Amino acid sequence: MRTCGVLLLITALAFAPALGHPTQASLPAATTAESMSCLWVKPADISSRNLFYGPGGAGLVPRPDVAYRFQDLDTTGHSGGYDVQDPQGRTWDVKIGDEAQSETVVSRILWAIGYHQPATYYVPRWRMIGGPTARPEPGRFRFESDHKKDGEWSWQENPFVGSVPYRGLVIANLLLNNWDLAAENNRIYRVKDASGRRATWFVVQDLGAALGKSRWPLGSRNVIEDFESQDLVMDFENGRVTFDFHSRHKELLKEITAADVVWTCRLMARLTDRQLHDAFRAAGYTRDVRERFVRKIKQKIRQGLALETRTGGAV
């Protein structure tokens, strides 16, 4: 992952105050699979990935029968939460509120199609000691002990702008109605891979503003009726795609092509019904609600794939 580290170093230098605010052209482009691996790794095993346990696997699942020691209160952003430590000394960021379920699902789906994501789990019942309450609300537990955070990254200014995987990440978030594509939700992670080598990940860390409805200036979160009310594609005319997206950050859609949409939806289409259901089951959704979410997601994937036919197969 040395190339990825070099990209990060050059990007950091480009953002140095002494050099002024960078332009997109001033940043190095990620042009190889190795350099692109900071953002996305082509998955060979999409249909076999376990979306019930996600990237952390079964071994990291937070135990509901132990007490988590309170370390700090998180009052930033839409959803509050806690920083806690488990009996093994591992640290977790816990988010409560209406984003806990949606973030768990969206994180698993992005990971399944090749984008880096931290280990996250939805824990409906758990205990905390030393904090403001002993029985907190259900929470999204994000594992914090396997990486270090090295700042934010911008959607407009990063080494991947203009690449298909970059635009695919935007499209995947649109498909799942994540309307809060702000830089403050993006983090650069320093990690060690399975072989112990150091790596750098560009991660969309906070994904809870999803599975609802995009609207100006703020959308909804985790509301099945709202999610069902919006499509992925509204129109395709003169070679341009019009998305059913009505919130901030519409500037990110200007350069997206029909080919980008088809590329992303081909990845998503490789997910099985069981995998999608597992992602929602892991986040505590009832059977009827998860069936409705899965049905709508598959409908939006079909809308994206249909662009190939509407362009005469020229994507």
GROMACS .gro file of N, CA, C and O in nm, residues 111-185:
model
  300
  111TRP      N    1  -1.941  -0.171   0.199
  111TRP     CA    2  -1.830  -0.265   0.216
  111TRP      C    3  -1.843  -0.382   0.119
  111TRP      O    4  -1.744  -0.426   0.059
  112ALA      N    5  -1.964  -0.430   0.101
  112ALA     CA    6  -1.985  -0.548   0.017
  112ALA      C    7  -1.946  -0.521  -0.128
  112ALA      O    8  -1.901  -0.613  -0.198
  113ILE      N    9  -1.960  -0.397  -0.175
  113ILE     CA   10  -1.927  -0.368  -0.315
  113ILE      C   11  -1.787  -0.308  -0.330
  113ILE      O   12  -1.753  -0.258  -0.437
  114GLY      N   13  -1.707  -0.314  -0.224
  114GLY     CA   14  -1.565  -0.285  -0.238
  114GLY      C   15  -1.512  -0.161  -0.170
  114GLY      O   16  -1.391  -0.134  -0.178
  115TYR      N   17  -1.597  -0.083  -0.103
  115TYR     CA   18  -1.551   0.039  -0.037
  115TYR      C   19  -1.516   0.012   0.108
  115TYR      O   20  -1.585  -0.063   0.176
  116HIS      N   21  -1.408   0.073   0.154
  116HIS     CA   22  -1.360   0.050   0.290
  116HIS      C   23  -1.462   0.101   0.392
  116HIS      O   24  -1.515   0.212   0.379
  117GLN      N   25  -1.484   0.019   0.494
  117GLN     CA   26  -1.573   0.056   0.603
  117GLN      C   27  -1.521  -0.002   0.734
  117GLN      O   28  -1.464  -0.111   0.735
  118PRO      N   29  -1.539   0.072   0.844
  118PRO     CA   30  -1.501   0.015   0.974
  118PRO      C   31  -1.600  -0.092   1.017
  118PRO      O   32  -1.711  -0.102   0.962
  119ALA      N   33  -1.562  -0.171   1.113
  119ALA     CA   34  -1.652  -0.272   1.169
  119ALA      C   35  -1.761  -0.203   1.250
  119ALA      O   36  -1.732  -0.125   1.341
  120THR      N   37  -1.886  -0.228   1.215
  120THR     CA   38  -1.999  -0.169   1.287
  120THR      C   39  -2.101  -0.277   1.318
  120THR      O   40  -2.118  -0.373   1.242
  121TYR      N   41  -2.171  -0.257   1.429
  121TYR     CA   42  -2.274  -0.352   1.472
  121TYR      C   43  -2.388  -0.275   1.537
  121TYR      O   44  -2.365  -0.172   1.602
  122TYR      N   45  -2.507  -0.327   1.523
  122TYR     CA   46  -2.623  -0.270   1.592
  122TYR      C   47  -2.650  -0.354   1.715
  122TYR      O   48  -2.667  -0.477   1.706
  123VAL      N   49  -2.653  -0.290   1.831
  123VAL     CA   50  -2.671  -0.361   1.958
  123VAL      C   51  -2.798  -0.308   2.024
  123VAL      O   52  -2.801  -0.194   2.073
  124PRO      N   53  -2.905  -0.387   2.027
  124PRO     CA   54  -3.033  -0.337   2.079
  124PRO      C   55  -3.037  -0.322   2.230
  124PRO      O   56  -3.107  -0.235   2.282
  125ARG      N   57  -2.964  -0.408   2.303
  125ARG     CA   58  -2.964  -0.401   2.450
  125ARG      C   59  -2.821  -0.412   2.501
  125ARG      O   60  -2.750  -0.507   2.467
  126TRP      N   61  -2.782  -0.315   2.583
  126TRP     CA   62  -2.647  -0.319   2.638
  126TRP      C   63  -2.643  -0.236   2.766
  126TRP      O   64  -2.734  -0.158   2.796
  127ARG      N   65  -2.536  -0.257   2.844
  127ARG     CA   66  -2.522  -0.188   2.973
  127ARG      C   67  -2.397  -0.100   2.972
  127ARG      O   68  -2.297  -0.132   2.908
  128MET      N   69  -2.405   0.010   3.046
  128MET     CA   70  -2.292   0.102   3.057
  128MET      C   71  -2.271   0.138   3.203
  128MET      O   72  -2.367   0.160   3.278
  129ILE      N   73  -2.145   0.145   3.244
  129ILE     CA   74  -2.113   0.185   3.381
  129ILE      C   75  -2.032   0.315   3.378
  129ILE      O   76  -1.953   0.339   3.287
  130GLY      N   77  -2.057   0.399   3.478
  130GLY     CA   78  -1.983   0.523   3.491
  130GLY      C   79  -2.035   0.637   3.405
  130GLY      O   80  -1.975   0.745   3.401
  131GLY      N   81  -2.146   0.614   3.336
  131GLY     CA   82  -2.200   0.717   3.247
  131GLY      C   83  -2.330   0.775   3.296
  131GLY      O   84  -2.373   0.749   3.409
  132PRO      N   85  -2.396   0.853   3.211
  132PRO     CA   86  -2.521   0.918   3.253
  132PRO      C   87  -2.640   0.824   3.268
  132PRO      O   88  -2.740   0.860   3.329
  133THR      N   89  -2.632   0.703   3.211
  133THR     CA   90  -2.739   0.606   3.224
  133THR      C   91  -2.680   0.466   3.221
  133THR      O   92  -2.578   0.442   3.156
  134ALA      N   93  -2.745   0.375   3.290
  134ALA     CA   94  -2.696   0.237   3.293
  134ALA      C   95  -2.752   0.154   3.179
  134ALA      O   96  -2.693   0.055   3.139
  135ARG      N   97  -2.867   0.195   3.128
  135ARG     CA   98  -2.934   0.122   3.020
  135ARG      C   99  -2.959   0.216   2.903
  135ARG      O  100  -3.068   0.269   2.885
  136PRO      N  101  -2.859   0.238   2.821
  136PRO     CA  102  -2.874   0.331   2.708
  136PRO      C  103  -2.968   0.276   2.602
  136PRO      O  104  -3.006   0.160   2.602
  137GLU      N  105  -3.002   0.363   2.508
  137GLU     CA  106  -3.084   0.324   2.394
  137GLU      C  107  -3.004   0.227   2.305
  137GLU      O  108  -2.881   0.219   2.315
  138PRO      N  109  -3.074   0.155   2.215
  138PRO     CA  110  -3.001   0.074   2.118
  138PRO      C  111  -2.900   0.160   2.042
  138PRO      O  112  -2.925   0.277   2.015
  139GLY      N  113  -2.786   0.101   2.008
  139GLY     CA  114  -2.681   0.181   1.948
  139GLY      C  115  -2.607   0.112   1.835
  139GLY      O  116  -2.603  -0.011   1.826
  140ARG      N  117  -2.550   0.196   1.749
  140ARG     CA  118  -2.457   0.149   1.648
  140ARG      C  119  -2.318   0.154   1.708
  140ARG      O  120  -2.267   0.258   1.743
  141PHE      N  121  -2.256   0.037   1.726
  141PHE     CA  122  -2.121   0.027   1.781
  141PHE      C  123  -2.021   0.027   1.665
  141PHE      O  124  -2.027  -0.061   1.579
  142ARG      N  125  -1.930   0.124   1.664
  142ARG     CA  126  -1.824   0.126   1.563
  142ARG      C  127  -1.691   0.100   1.631
  142ARG      O  128  -1.653   0.170   1.725
  143PHE      N  129  -1.620  -0.002   1.584
  143PHE     CA  130  -1.493  -0.042   1.645
  143PHE      C  131  -1.386   0.063   1.616
  143PHE      O  132  -1.366   0.103   1.501
  144GLU      N  133  -1.316   0.108   1.719
  144GLU     CA  134  -1.219   0.216   1.704
  144GLU      C  135  -1.076   0.173   1.729
  144GLU      O  136  -0.983   0.251   1.706
  145SER      N  137  -1.053   0.050   1.775
  145SER     CA  138  -0.919   0.010   1.819
  145SER      C  139  -0.828  -0.041   1.707
  145SER      O  140  -0.711  -0.070   1.732
  146ASP      N  141  -0.879  -0.052   1.584
  146ASP     CA  142  -0.797  -0.109   1.477
  146ASP      C  143  -0.751  -0.005   1.375
  146ASP      O  144  -0.698  -0.039   1.270
  147HIS      N  145  -0.770   0.123   1.404
  147HIS     CA  146  -0.728   0.227   1.311
  147HIS      C  147  -0.703   0.358   1.385
  147HIS      O  148  -0.746   0.377   1.498
  148LYS      N  149  -0.632   0.445   1.318
  148LYS     CA  150  -0.613   0.582   1.365
  148LYS      C  151  -0.670   0.675   1.260
  148LYS      O  152  -0.654   0.653   1.140
  149LYS      N  153  -0.733   0.781   1.305
  149LYS     CA  154  -0.793   0.878   1.212
  149LYS      C  155  -0.692   0.989   1.183
  149LYS      O  156  -0.624   1.039   1.272
  150ASP      N  157  -0.684   1.024   1.054
  150ASP     CA  158  -0.584   1.121   1.010
  150ASP      C  159  -0.651   1.234   0.933
  150ASP      O  160  -0.609   1.271   0.824
  151GLY      N  161  -0.760   1.286   0.989
  151GLY     CA  162  -0.826   1.401   0.929
  151GLY      C  163  -0.941   1.365   0.838
  151GLY      O  164  -0.979   1.249   0.824
  152GLU      N  165  -0.998   1.468   0.774
  152GLU     CA  166  -1.110   1.454   0.683
  152GLU      C  167  -1.063   1.456   0.539
  152GLU      O  168  -0.950   1.495   0.510
  153TRP      N  169  -1.149   1.414   0.449
  153TRP     CA  170  -1.122   1.430   0.307
  153TRP      C  171  -1.245   1.488   0.238
  153TRP      O  172  -1.358   1.465   0.280
  154SER      N  173  -1.221   1.565   0.135
  154SER     CA  174  -1.325   1.638   0.066
  154SER      C  175  -1.375   1.561  -0.056
  154SER      O  176  -1.297   1.500  -0.128
  155TRP      N  177  -1.505   1.567  -0.082
  155TRP     CA  178  -1.561   1.505  -0.201
  155TRP      C  179  -1.509   1.572  -0.328
  155TRP      O  180  -1.491   1.507  -0.430
  156GLN      N  181  -1.486   1.703  -0.321
  156GLN     CA  182  -1.445   1.776  -0.441
  156GLN      C  183  -1.295   1.770  -0.466
  156GLN      O  184  -1.251   1.787  -0.580
  157GLU      N  185  -1.215   1.749  -0.361
  157GLU     CA  186  -1.070   1.759  -0.374
  157GLU      C  187  -1.005   1.638  -0.309
  157GLU      O  188  -0.985   1.635  -0.187
  158ASN      N  189  -0.976   1.537  -0.391
  158ASN     CA  190  -0.913   1.415  -0.343
  158ASN      C  191  -0.849   1.346  -0.463
  158ASN      O  192  -0.877   1.384  -0.578
  159PRO      N  193  -0.765   1.249  -0.441
  159PRO     CA  194  -0.695   1.186  -0.554
  159PRO      C  195  -0.782   1.104  -0.648
  159PRO      O  196  -0.735   1.061  -0.752
  160PHE      N  197  -0.909   1.083  -0.613
  160PHE     CA  198  -0.993   0.991  -0.690
  160PHE      C  199  -1.096   1.060  -0.778
  160PHE      O  200  -1.167   0.994  -0.853
  161VAL      N  201  -1.107   1.192  -0.766
  161VAL     CA  202  -1.205   1.267  -0.846
  161VAL      C  203  -1.187   1.235  -0.994
  161VAL      O  204  -1.075   1.235  -1.046
  162GLY      N  205  -1.296   1.205  -1.061
  162GLY     CA  206  -1.291   1.173  -1.203
  162GLY      C  207  -1.283   1.025  -1.232
  162GLY      O  208  -1.304   0.984  -1.347
  163SER      N  209  -1.257   0.944  -1.131
  163SER     CA  210  -1.249   0.799  -1.153
  163SER      C  211  -1.387   0.737  -1.141
  163SER      O  212  -1.477   0.789  -1.075
  164VAL      N  213  -1.404   0.621  -1.203
  164VAL     CA  214  -1.533   0.551  -1.196
  164VAL      C  215  -1.565   0.506  -1.053
  164VAL      O  216  -1.678   0.525  -1.006
  165PRO      N  217  -1.469   0.448  -0.976
  165PRO     CA  218  -1.503   0.411  -0.838
  165PRO      C  219  -1.543   0.529  -0.751
  165PRO      O  220  -1.630   0.515  -0.665
  166TYR      N  221  -1.481   0.645  -0.773
  166TYR     CA  222  -1.521   0.765  -0.698
  166TYR      C  223  -1.667   0.800  -0.729
  166TYR      O  224  -1.748   0.822  -0.640
  167ARG      N  225  -1.699   0.806  -0.859
  167ARG     CA  226  -1.836   0.840  -0.896
  167ARG      C  227  -1.933   0.729  -0.853
  167ARG      O  228  -2.048   0.756  -0.818
  168GLY      N  229  -1.884   0.605  -0.853
  168GLY     CA  230  -1.967   0.495  -0.805
  168GLY      C  231  -2.002   0.508  -0.658
  168GLY      O  232  -2.111   0.472  -0.616
  169LEU      N  233  -1.909   0.562  -0.580
  169LEU     CA  234  -1.936   0.583  -0.438
  169LEU      C  235  -2.047   0.686  -0.420
  169LEU      O  236  -2.135   0.671  -0.335
  170VAL      N  237  -2.043   0.791  -0.500
  170VAL     CA  238  -2.151   0.891  -0.496
  170VAL      C  239  -2.284   0.827  -0.532
  170VAL      O  240  -2.385   0.846  -0.463
  171ILE      N  241  -2.285   0.749  -0.639
  171ILE     CA  242  -2.409   0.687  -0.687
  171ILE      C  243  -2.465   0.589  -0.584
  171ILE      O  244  -2.586   0.584  -0.560
  172ALA      N  245  -2.378   0.509  -0.522
  172ALA     CA  246  -2.425   0.413  -0.422
  172ALA      C  247  -2.491   0.485  -0.305
  172ALA      O  248  -2.592   0.439  -0.251
  173ASN      N  249  -2.434   0.599  -0.265
  173ASN     CA  250  -2.496   0.677  -0.158
  173ASN      C  251  -2.630   0.734  -0.202
  173ASN      O  252  -2.725   0.739  -0.123
  174LEU      N  253  -2.639   0.777  -0.330
  174LEU     CA  254  -2.767   0.826  -0.381
  174LEU      C  255  -2.871   0.716  -0.382
  174LEU      O  256  -2.986   0.737  -0.345
  175LEU      N  257  -2.831   0.597  -0.425
  175LEU     CA  258  -2.925   0.486  -0.434
  175LEU      C  259  -2.983   0.453  -0.296
  175LEU      O  260  -3.100   0.415  -0.285
  176LEU      N  261  -2.902   0.471  -0.193
  176LEU     CA  262  -2.946   0.442  -0.056
  176LEU      C  263  -2.999   0.567   0.014
  176LEU      O  264  -3.022   0.567   0.134
  177ASN      N  265  -3.016   0.675  -0.064
  177ASN     CA  266  -3.071   0.802  -0.015
  177ASN      C  267  -2.991   0.860   0.102
  177ASN      O  268  -3.049   0.915   0.196
  178ASN      N  269  -2.859   0.849   0.093
  178ASN     CA  270  -2.776   0.923   0.189
  178ASN      C  271  -2.758   1.064   0.134
  178ASN      O  272  -2.685   1.086   0.038
  179TRP      N  273  -2.826   1.160   0.194
  179TRP     CA  274  -2.829   1.296   0.141
  179TRP      C  275  -2.728   1.389   0.209
  179TRP      O  276  -2.711   1.504   0.167
  180ASP      N  277  -2.658   1.343   0.311
  180ASP     CA  278  -2.565   1.430   0.383
  180ASP      C  279  -2.421   1.398   0.343
  180ASP      O  280  -2.344   1.339   0.419
  181LEU      N  281  -2.383   1.437   0.221
  181LEU     CA  282  -2.250   1.407   0.169
  181LEU      C  283  -2.156   1.523   0.201
  181LEU      O  284  -2.102   1.590   0.112
  182ALA      N  285  -2.135   1.548   0.328
  182ALA     CA  286  -2.049   1.656   0.374
  182ALA      C  287  -1.910   1.602   0.408
  182ALA      O  288  -1.896   1.487   0.453
  183ALA      N  289  -1.807   1.684   0.388
  183ALA     CA  290  -1.670   1.641   0.415
  183ALA      C  291  -1.651   1.602   0.561
  183ALA      O  292  -1.569   1.516   0.592
  184GLU      N  293  -1.727   1.661   0.650
  184GLU     CA  294  -1.712   1.631   0.792
  184GLU      C  295  -1.751   1.488   0.826
  184GLU      O  296  -1.720   1.437   0.933
  185ASN      N  297  -1.818   1.421   0.732
  185ASN     CA  298  -1.854   1.281   0.752
  185ASN      C  299  -1.750   1.185   0.696
  185ASN      O  300  -1.766   1.063   0.708
   0.00000   0.00000   0.00000
